[in-house]
Short mmCIF file of C-alpha atoms and ligand atoms in Angstrom, two decimals:
data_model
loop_
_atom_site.label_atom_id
_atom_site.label_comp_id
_atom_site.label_asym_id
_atom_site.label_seq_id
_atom_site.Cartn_x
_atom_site.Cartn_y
_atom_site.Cartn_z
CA UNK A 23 64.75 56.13 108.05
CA UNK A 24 68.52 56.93 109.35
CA UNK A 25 69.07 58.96 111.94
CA UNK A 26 71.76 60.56 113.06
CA UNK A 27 72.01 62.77 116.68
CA UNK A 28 75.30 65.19 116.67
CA UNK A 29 76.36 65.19 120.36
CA UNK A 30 77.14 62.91 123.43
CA UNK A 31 75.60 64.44 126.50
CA UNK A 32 72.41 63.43 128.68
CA UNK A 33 70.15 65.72 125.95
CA UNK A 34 71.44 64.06 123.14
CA UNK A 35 70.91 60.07 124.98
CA UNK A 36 67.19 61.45 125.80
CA UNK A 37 66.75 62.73 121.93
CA UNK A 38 68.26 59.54 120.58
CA UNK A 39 66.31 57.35 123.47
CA UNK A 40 63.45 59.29 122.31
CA UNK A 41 63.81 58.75 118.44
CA UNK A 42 64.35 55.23 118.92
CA UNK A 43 60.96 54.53 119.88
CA UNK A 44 59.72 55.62 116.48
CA UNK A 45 58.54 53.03 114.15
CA UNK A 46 59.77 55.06 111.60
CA UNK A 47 63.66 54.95 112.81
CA UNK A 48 65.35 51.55 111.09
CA UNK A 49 69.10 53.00 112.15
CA UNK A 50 70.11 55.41 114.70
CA UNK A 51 73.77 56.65 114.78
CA UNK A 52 75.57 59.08 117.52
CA UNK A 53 78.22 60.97 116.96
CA UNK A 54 80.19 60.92 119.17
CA UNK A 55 78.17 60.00 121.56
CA UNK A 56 78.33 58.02 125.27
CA UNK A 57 77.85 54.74 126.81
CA UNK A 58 74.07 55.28 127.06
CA UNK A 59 73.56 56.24 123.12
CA UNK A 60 76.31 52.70 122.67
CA UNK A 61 73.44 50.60 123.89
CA UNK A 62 70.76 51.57 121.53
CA UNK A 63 72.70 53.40 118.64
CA UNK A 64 76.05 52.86 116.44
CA UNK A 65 78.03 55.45 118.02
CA UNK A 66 80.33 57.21 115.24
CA UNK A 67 83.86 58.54 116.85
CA UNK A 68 84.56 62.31 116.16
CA UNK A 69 84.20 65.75 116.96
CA UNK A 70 81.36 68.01 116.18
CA UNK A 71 83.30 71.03 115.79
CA UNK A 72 84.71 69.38 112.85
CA UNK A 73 81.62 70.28 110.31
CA UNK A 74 83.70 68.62 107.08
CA UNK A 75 83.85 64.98 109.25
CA UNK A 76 80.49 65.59 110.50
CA UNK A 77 78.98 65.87 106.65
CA UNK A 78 81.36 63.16 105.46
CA UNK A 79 80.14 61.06 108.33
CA UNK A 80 76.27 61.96 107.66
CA UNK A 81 76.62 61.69 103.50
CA UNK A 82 78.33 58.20 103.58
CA UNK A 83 76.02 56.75 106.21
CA UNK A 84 72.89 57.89 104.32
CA UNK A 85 71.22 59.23 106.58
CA UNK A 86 68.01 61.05 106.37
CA UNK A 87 67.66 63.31 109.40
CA UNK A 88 70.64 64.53 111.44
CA UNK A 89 69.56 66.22 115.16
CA UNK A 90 71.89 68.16 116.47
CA UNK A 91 71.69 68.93 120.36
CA UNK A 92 74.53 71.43 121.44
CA UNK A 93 75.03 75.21 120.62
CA UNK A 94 78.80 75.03 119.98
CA UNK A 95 78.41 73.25 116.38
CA UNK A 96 74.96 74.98 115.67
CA UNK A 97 76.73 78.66 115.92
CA UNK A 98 79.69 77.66 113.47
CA UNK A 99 77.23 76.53 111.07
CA UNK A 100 76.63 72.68 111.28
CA UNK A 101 73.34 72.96 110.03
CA UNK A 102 74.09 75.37 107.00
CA UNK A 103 76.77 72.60 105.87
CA UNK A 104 74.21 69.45 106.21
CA UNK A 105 71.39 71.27 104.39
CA UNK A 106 74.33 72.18 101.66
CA UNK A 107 74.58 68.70 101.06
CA UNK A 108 71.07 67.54 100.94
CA UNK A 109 70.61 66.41 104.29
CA UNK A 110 67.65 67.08 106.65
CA UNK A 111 68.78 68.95 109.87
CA UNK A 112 67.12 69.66 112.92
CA UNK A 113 68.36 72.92 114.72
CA UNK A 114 68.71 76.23 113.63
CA UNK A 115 71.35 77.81 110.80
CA UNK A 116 74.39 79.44 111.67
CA UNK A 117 72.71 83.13 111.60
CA UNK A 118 70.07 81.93 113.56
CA UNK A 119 71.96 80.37 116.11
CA UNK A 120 73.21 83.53 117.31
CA UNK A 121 70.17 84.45 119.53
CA UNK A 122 72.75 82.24 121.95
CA UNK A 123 76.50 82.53 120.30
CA UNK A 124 76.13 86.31 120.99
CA UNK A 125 73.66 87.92 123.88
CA UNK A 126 74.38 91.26 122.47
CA UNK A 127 72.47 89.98 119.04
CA UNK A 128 70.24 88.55 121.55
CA UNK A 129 69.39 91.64 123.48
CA UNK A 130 69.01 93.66 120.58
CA UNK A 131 66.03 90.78 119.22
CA UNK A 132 64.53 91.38 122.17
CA UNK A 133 64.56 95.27 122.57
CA UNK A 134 63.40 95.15 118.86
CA UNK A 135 60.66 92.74 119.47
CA UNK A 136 59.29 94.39 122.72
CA UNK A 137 60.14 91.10 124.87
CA UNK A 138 60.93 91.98 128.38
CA UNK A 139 64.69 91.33 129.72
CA UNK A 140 66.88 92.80 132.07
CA UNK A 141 68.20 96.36 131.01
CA UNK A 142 71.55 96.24 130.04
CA UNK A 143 74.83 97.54 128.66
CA UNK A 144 77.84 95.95 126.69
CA UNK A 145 81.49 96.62 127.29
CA UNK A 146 84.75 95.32 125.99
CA UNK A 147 86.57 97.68 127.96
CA UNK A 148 87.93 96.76 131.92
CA UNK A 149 87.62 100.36 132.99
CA UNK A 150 84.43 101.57 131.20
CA UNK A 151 82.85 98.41 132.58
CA UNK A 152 84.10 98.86 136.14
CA UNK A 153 82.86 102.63 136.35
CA UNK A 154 79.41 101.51 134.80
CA UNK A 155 79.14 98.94 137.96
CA UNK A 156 80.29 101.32 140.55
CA UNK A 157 77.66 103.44 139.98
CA UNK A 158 74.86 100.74 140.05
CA UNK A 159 73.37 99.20 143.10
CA UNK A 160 74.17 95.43 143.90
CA UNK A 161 73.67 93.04 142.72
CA UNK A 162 74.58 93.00 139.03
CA UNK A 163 74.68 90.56 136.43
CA UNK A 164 77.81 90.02 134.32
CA UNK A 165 77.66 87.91 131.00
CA UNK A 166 80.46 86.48 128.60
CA UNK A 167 78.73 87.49 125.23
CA UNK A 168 79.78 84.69 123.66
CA UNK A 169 79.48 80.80 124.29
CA UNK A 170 80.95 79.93 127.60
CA UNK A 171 79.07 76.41 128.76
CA UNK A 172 76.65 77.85 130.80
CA UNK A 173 79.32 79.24 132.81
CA UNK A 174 80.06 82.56 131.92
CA UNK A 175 77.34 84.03 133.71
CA UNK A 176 78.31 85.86 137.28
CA UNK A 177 75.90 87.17 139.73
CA UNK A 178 77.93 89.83 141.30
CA UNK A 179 76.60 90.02 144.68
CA UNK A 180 79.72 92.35 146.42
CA UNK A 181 81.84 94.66 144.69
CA UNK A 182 84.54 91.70 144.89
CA UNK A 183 82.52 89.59 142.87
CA UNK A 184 82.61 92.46 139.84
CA UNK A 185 86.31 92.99 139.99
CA UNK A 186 86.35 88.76 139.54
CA UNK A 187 83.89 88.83 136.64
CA UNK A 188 85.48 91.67 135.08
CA UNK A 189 89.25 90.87 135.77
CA UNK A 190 87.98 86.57 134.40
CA UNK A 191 86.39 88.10 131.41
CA UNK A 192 87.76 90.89 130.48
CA UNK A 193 91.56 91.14 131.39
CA UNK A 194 92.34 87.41 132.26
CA UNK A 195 90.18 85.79 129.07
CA UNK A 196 89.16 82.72 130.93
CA UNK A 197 86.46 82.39 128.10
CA UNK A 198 88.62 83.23 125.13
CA UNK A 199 86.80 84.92 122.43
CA UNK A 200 83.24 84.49 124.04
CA UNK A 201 84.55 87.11 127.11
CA UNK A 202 86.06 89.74 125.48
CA UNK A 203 82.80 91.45 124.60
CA UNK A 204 80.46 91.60 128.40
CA UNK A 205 77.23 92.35 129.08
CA UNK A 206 76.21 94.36 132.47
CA UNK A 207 72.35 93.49 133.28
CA UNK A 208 70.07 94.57 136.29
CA UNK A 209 69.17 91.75 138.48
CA UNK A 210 65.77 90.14 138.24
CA UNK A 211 64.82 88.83 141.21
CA UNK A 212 61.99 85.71 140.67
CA UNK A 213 61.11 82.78 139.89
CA UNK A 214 63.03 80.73 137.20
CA UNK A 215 61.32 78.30 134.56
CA UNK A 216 62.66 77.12 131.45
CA UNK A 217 60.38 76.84 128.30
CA UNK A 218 61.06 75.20 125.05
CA UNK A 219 59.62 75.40 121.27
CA UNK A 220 60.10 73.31 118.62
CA UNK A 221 59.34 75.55 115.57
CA UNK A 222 59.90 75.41 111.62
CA UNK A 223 60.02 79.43 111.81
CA UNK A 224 56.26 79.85 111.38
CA UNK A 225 54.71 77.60 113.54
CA UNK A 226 55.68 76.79 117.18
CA UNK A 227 54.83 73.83 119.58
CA UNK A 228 55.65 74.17 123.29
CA UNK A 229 57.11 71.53 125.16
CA UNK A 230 55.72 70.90 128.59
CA UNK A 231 57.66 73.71 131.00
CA UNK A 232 60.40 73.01 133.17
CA UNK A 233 62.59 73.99 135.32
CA UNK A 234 66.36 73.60 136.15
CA UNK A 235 68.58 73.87 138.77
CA UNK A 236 72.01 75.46 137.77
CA UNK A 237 73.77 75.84 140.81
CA UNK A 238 75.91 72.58 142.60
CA UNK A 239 75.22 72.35 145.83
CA UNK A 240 71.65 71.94 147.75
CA UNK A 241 69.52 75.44 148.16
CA UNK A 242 70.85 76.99 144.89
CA UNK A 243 74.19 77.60 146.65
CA UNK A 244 77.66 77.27 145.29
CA UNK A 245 79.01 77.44 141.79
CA UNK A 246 76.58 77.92 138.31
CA UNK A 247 76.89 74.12 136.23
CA UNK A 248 75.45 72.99 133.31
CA UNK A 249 72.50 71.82 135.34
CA UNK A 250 72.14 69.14 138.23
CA UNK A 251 68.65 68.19 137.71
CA UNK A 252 65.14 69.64 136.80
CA UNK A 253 61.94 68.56 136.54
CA UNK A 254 58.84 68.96 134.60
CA UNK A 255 56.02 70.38 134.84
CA UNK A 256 56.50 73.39 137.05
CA UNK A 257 53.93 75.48 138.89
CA UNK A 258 55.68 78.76 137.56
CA UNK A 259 54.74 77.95 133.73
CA UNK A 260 50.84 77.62 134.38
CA UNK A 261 48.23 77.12 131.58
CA UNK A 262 48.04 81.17 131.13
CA UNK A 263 51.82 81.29 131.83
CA UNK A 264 52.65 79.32 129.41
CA UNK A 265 50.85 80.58 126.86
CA UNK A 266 51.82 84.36 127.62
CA UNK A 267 55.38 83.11 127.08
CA UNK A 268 54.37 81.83 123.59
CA UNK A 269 52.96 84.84 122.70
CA UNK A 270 55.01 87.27 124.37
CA UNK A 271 58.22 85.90 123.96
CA UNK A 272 58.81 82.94 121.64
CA UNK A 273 56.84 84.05 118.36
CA UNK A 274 57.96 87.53 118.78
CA UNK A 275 61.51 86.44 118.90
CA UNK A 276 61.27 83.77 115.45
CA UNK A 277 58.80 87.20 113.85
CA UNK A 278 61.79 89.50 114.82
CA UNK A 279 63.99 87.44 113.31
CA UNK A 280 62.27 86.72 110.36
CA UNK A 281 62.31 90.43 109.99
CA UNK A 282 65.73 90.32 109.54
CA UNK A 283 65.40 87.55 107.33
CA UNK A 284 66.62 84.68 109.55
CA UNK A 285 64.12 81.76 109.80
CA UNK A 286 64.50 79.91 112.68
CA UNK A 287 64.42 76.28 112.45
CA UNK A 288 64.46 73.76 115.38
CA UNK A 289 64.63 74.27 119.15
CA UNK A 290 64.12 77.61 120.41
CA UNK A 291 64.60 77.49 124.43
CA UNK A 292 63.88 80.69 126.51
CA UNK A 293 65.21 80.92 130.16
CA UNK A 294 63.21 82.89 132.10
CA UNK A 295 62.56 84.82 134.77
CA UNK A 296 58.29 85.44 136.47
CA UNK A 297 58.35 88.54 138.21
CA UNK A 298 55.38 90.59 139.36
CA UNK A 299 53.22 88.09 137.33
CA UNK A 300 55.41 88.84 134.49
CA UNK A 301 57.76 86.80 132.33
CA UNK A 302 61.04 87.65 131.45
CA UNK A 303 64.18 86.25 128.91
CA UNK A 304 67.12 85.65 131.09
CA UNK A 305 68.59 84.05 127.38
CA UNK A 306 67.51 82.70 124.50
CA UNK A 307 69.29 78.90 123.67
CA UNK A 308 69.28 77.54 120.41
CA UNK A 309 68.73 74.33 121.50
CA UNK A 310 67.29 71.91 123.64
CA UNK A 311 68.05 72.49 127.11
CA UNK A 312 70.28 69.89 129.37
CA UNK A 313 69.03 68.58 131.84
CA UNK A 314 65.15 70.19 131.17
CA UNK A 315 65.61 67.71 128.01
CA UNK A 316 65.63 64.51 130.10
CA UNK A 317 63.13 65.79 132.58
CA UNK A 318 60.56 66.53 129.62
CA UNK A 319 61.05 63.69 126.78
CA UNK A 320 59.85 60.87 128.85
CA UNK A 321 56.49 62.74 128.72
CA UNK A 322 55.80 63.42 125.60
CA UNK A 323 53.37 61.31 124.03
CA UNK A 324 53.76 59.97 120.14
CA UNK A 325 56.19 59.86 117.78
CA UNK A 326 58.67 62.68 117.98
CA UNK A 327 60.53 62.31 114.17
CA UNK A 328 57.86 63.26 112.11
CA UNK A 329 58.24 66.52 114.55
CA UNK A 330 61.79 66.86 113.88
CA UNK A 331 61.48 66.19 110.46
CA UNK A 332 58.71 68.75 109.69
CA UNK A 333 60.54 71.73 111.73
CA UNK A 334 63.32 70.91 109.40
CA UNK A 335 61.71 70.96 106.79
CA UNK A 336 59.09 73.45 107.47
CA UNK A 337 56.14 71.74 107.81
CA UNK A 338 55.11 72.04 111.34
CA UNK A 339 51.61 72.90 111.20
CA UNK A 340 49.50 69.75 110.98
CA UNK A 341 51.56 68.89 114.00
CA UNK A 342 50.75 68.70 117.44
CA UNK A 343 52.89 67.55 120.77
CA UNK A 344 51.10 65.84 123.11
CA UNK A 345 52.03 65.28 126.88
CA UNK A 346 51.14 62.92 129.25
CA UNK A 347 49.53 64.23 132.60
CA UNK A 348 52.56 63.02 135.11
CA UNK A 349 55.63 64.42 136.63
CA UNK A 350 59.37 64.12 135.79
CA UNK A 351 62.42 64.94 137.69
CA UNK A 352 65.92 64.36 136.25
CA UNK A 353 68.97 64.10 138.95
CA UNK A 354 72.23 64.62 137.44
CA UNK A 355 74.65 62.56 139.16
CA UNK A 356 78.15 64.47 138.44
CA UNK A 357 81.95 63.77 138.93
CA UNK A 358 83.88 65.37 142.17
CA UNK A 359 85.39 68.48 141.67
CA UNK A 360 82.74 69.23 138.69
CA UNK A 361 82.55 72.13 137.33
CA UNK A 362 86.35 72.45 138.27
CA UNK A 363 88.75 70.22 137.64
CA UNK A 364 87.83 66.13 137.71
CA UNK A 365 88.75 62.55 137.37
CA UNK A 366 87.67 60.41 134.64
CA UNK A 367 87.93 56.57 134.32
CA UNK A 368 85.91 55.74 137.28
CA UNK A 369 84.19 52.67 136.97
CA UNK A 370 80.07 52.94 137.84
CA UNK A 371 78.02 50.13 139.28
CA UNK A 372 74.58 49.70 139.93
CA UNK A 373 73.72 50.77 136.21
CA UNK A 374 71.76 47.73 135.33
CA UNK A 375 70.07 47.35 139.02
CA UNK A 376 68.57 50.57 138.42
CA UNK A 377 67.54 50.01 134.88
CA UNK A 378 65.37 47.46 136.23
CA UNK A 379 63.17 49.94 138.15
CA UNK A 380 60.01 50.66 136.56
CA UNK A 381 59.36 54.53 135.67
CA UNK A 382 63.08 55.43 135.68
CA UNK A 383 65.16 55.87 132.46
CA UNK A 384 68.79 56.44 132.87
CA UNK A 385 70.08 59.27 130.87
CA UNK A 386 73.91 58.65 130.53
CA UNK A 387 76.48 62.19 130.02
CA UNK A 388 79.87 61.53 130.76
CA UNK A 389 80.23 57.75 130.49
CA UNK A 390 82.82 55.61 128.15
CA UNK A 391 82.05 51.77 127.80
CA UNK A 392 85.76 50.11 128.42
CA UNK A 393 86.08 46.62 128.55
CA UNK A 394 82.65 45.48 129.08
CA UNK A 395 82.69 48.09 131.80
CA UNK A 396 81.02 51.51 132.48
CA UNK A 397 83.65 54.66 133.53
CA UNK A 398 83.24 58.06 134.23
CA UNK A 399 84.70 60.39 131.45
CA UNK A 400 82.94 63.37 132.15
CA UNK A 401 81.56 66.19 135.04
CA UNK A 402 78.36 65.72 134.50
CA UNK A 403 77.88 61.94 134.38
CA UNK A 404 74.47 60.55 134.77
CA UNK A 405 71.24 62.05 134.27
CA UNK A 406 68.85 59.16 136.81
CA UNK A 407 64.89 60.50 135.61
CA UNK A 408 62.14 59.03 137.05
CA UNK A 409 58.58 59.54 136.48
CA UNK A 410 55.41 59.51 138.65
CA UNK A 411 51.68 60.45 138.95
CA UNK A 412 52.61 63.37 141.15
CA UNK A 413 55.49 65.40 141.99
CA UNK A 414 56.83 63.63 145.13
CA UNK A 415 56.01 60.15 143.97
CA UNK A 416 58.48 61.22 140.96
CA UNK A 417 61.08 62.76 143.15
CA UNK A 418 60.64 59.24 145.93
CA UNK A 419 61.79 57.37 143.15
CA UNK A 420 64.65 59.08 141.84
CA UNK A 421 66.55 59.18 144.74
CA UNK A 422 65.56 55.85 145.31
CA UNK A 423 67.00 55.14 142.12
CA UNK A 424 69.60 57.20 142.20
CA UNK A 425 71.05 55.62 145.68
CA UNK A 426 71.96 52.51 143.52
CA UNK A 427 74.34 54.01 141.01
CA UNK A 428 77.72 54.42 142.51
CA UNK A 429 80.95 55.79 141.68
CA UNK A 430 83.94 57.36 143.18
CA UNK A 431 82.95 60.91 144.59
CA UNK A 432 79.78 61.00 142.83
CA UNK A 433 78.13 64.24 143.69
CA UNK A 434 74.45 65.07 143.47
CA UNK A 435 72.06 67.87 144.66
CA UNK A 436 69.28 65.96 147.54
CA UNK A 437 66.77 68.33 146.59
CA UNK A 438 65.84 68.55 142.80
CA UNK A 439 62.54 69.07 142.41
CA UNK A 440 61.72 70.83 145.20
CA UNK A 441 59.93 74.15 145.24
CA UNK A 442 62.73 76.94 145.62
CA UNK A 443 61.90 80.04 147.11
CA UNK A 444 62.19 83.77 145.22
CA UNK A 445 65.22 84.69 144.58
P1 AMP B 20 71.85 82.49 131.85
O1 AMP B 20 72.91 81.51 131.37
O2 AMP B 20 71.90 83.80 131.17
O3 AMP B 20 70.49 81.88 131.96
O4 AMP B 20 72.25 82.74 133.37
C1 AMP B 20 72.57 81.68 134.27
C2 AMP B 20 71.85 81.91 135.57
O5 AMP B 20 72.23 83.17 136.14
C3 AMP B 20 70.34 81.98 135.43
O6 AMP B 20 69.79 80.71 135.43
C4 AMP B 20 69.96 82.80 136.65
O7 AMP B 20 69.94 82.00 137.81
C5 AMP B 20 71.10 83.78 136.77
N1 AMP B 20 70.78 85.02 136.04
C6 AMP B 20 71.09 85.37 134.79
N2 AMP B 20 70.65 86.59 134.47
C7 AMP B 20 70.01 87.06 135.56
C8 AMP B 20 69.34 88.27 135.88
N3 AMP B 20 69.25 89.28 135.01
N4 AMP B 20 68.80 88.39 137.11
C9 AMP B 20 68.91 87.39 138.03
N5 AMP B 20 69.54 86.23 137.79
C10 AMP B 20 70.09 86.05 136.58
N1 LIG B 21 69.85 73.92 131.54
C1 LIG B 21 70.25 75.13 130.94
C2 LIG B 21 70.65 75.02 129.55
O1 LIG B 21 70.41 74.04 128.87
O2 LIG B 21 71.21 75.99 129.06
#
């Protein structure tokens, strides 16, 4: 078979890591890819927003299955276009892909289905907004509808930190198109765990749970990221937990859907929040998550394509996902200044040192091969995952593998993995 993964962060070297294991897989192509994906894939130049090259690239390469890992090229229809053309696609259409482009559509699945979230209300209007807050207790959630990286989401904590959201969102248009519609939510305080489904809109399969952490700095403090490490399982998602979540949450989201006759295909990824023993949707991804991807891969058991292939196809259910009984913990190793303003074109060393340790698989992000040599060229750089029979064995090792990757200001969170308290 040829496969082909659409997407160059630490989720897509994990997925294409992953795939290349299978006995199945004679070629593996990225596009665009990093450094990591160079080293066992052909990496393809080009941008995923650009569907056209992305088909072009897929139809003249031949390839059988193409995976796509982020949201951006999922909700303008990447999908729809491949399966136009004949080729296999894992990830969801461009309809279904909204239950992330838009948390309005994804609010309104869940008040549908009965699945428990925060109460909310949408504005696209400064002043409506601002009198809806000031009559609320603190703190408040405010949400860029719309795709923002993971970083359109503001816990307003004092009344300065609503006139910031609203003025960024709403007046400013720091997130373009994706902040001119908002979403005002209660705050849930709890315990956060992130659980993923690989379905073929009938049948789902749970991934082990995870959980991430978002913010940058040590003790959930400073800025939201993309994610600066997680690990896998977590106490939170429990036997029972976990499968209330399936059938509270995910099939009642892909049913509610199907109601409105959008079959879900792919990854379905549910952030959420436990709270007096119950479990609620933060958001609904469309995707894998990033990091929870590299901190849950390296414990599945098996083959993972004739997975892929099946929920593409939809022919999940003589399927099954099985997990080994260990720990993971994924420490993203990110770029100074991250998720502001960075350098790129710093050179890392240490990368083969560290490959060398048994139990640790290095998930590369933001990396460029130059020259024979390995530079920064992202904010989130490296993804360092080790494994290990228990929690703390897993975490020992990370850092102790992490300690020999260097670069200029690399930045990383000392306590990944560690049990956070409520929020
Ligand atoms: P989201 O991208 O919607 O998952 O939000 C990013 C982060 O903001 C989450 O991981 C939570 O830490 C926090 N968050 C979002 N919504 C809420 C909420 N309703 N209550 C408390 N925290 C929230
Ligand atoms: N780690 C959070 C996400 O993938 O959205």
């Amino acid at each position: 078979m040829r496969v082909m993964v659409v997407g160059s962060g630490g989720r897509e070297h994990a997925l294409a890591w992953k795939i290349k294991q299978s006995p199945l897989v004679r070629d593996l192509f990225c596009m665009p890819g990093n450094a990591g994906t160079a080293a066992i894939a052909e990496n393809i130049p080009g941008d995923v927003m650009d569907i056209e090259r992305v088909v072009d690239i897929a139809k003249s390469n031949r390839i059988d299955l193409a995976v796509v890992g982020p949201e951006a090229p999922l909700a303008i229809g990447l999908v729809n276009a491949l399966e136009a053309k004949g080729i296999a696609a894992f990830g969801p259409n461009k309809d279904a892909a909204a239950i992330e482009s838009s948390k309005l559509f994804s609010k309104m699945l869940m008040a549908a289905a009965g699945i428990r979230t925060a109460k909310f209300a949408a504005f696209d209007v400064f002043d409506a907004a601002k009198s809806h807050i000031d009559g609320k207790e603190l703190p408040v959630i405010v949400k860029a509808d719309g795709l923002a990286a993971g970083k359109g989401v503001f816990v307003c904590r004092s009344r300065e930190d609503v006139d910031e959201a609203l003025q960024k969102t709403l007046l400013q248009g720091e997130f373009g198109e994706a902040g001119k519609r908002i979403i005002v939510e209660e705050f849930l305080p709890g315990q956060e765990a992130s659980m993923v489904a690989i379905t073929d809109g009938e049948v789902m399969l749970p991934l082990p749970g995870s959980e991430d952490h978002k913010q940058l700095l040590d003790g959930d403090k400073g800025p939201n990221t993309g994610g600066m490490g997680a690990f896998s399982p977590t106490e939170v998602l429990h036997r029972s937990m976990r499968d209330r979540v399936m059938d509270e949450i995910m099939y009642p989201a892909i049913r509610g859907l199907k109601e409105q006759g959008i079959i879900y295909r792919g990854a379905l990824y549910a952030g959420l929040m436990i709270l007096g023993g119950d479990p609620y949707v933060l958001e609904f991804n469309c995707r894998f998550g990033d990091p929870e991807t590299q901190a849950t891969l390296p414990r599945l058991k098996g083959d993972i394509v004739p997975i892929l292939m099946a929920a593409a196809k939809g022919s999940l259910s003589d399927m099954e996902l099985e997990v080994e009984n260990n720990h993971c913990v994924c420490v993203t190793l990110a770029s100074d200044g991250y998720p502001g303003s960075y350098r790129k074109g710093l050179e890392i060393s240490g990368l083969d040192d560290c490959g060398k340790l048994d139990d640790v698989v290095l998930f590369h992000a933001g990396t460029k091969s130059i020259g024979g040599k390995i530079l920064t060229s992202g904010g989130r750089v490296l993804g360092v995952t080790a494994l290990g029979s228990d929690k703390r064995k897993a975490i020992e090792l990370c850092y102790k593998a992490v300690d020999l990757v260097r670069f200029d200001g690399r930045h990383f969170r000392r306590d990944i993995g560690l049990r956070r308290g409520d929020k």
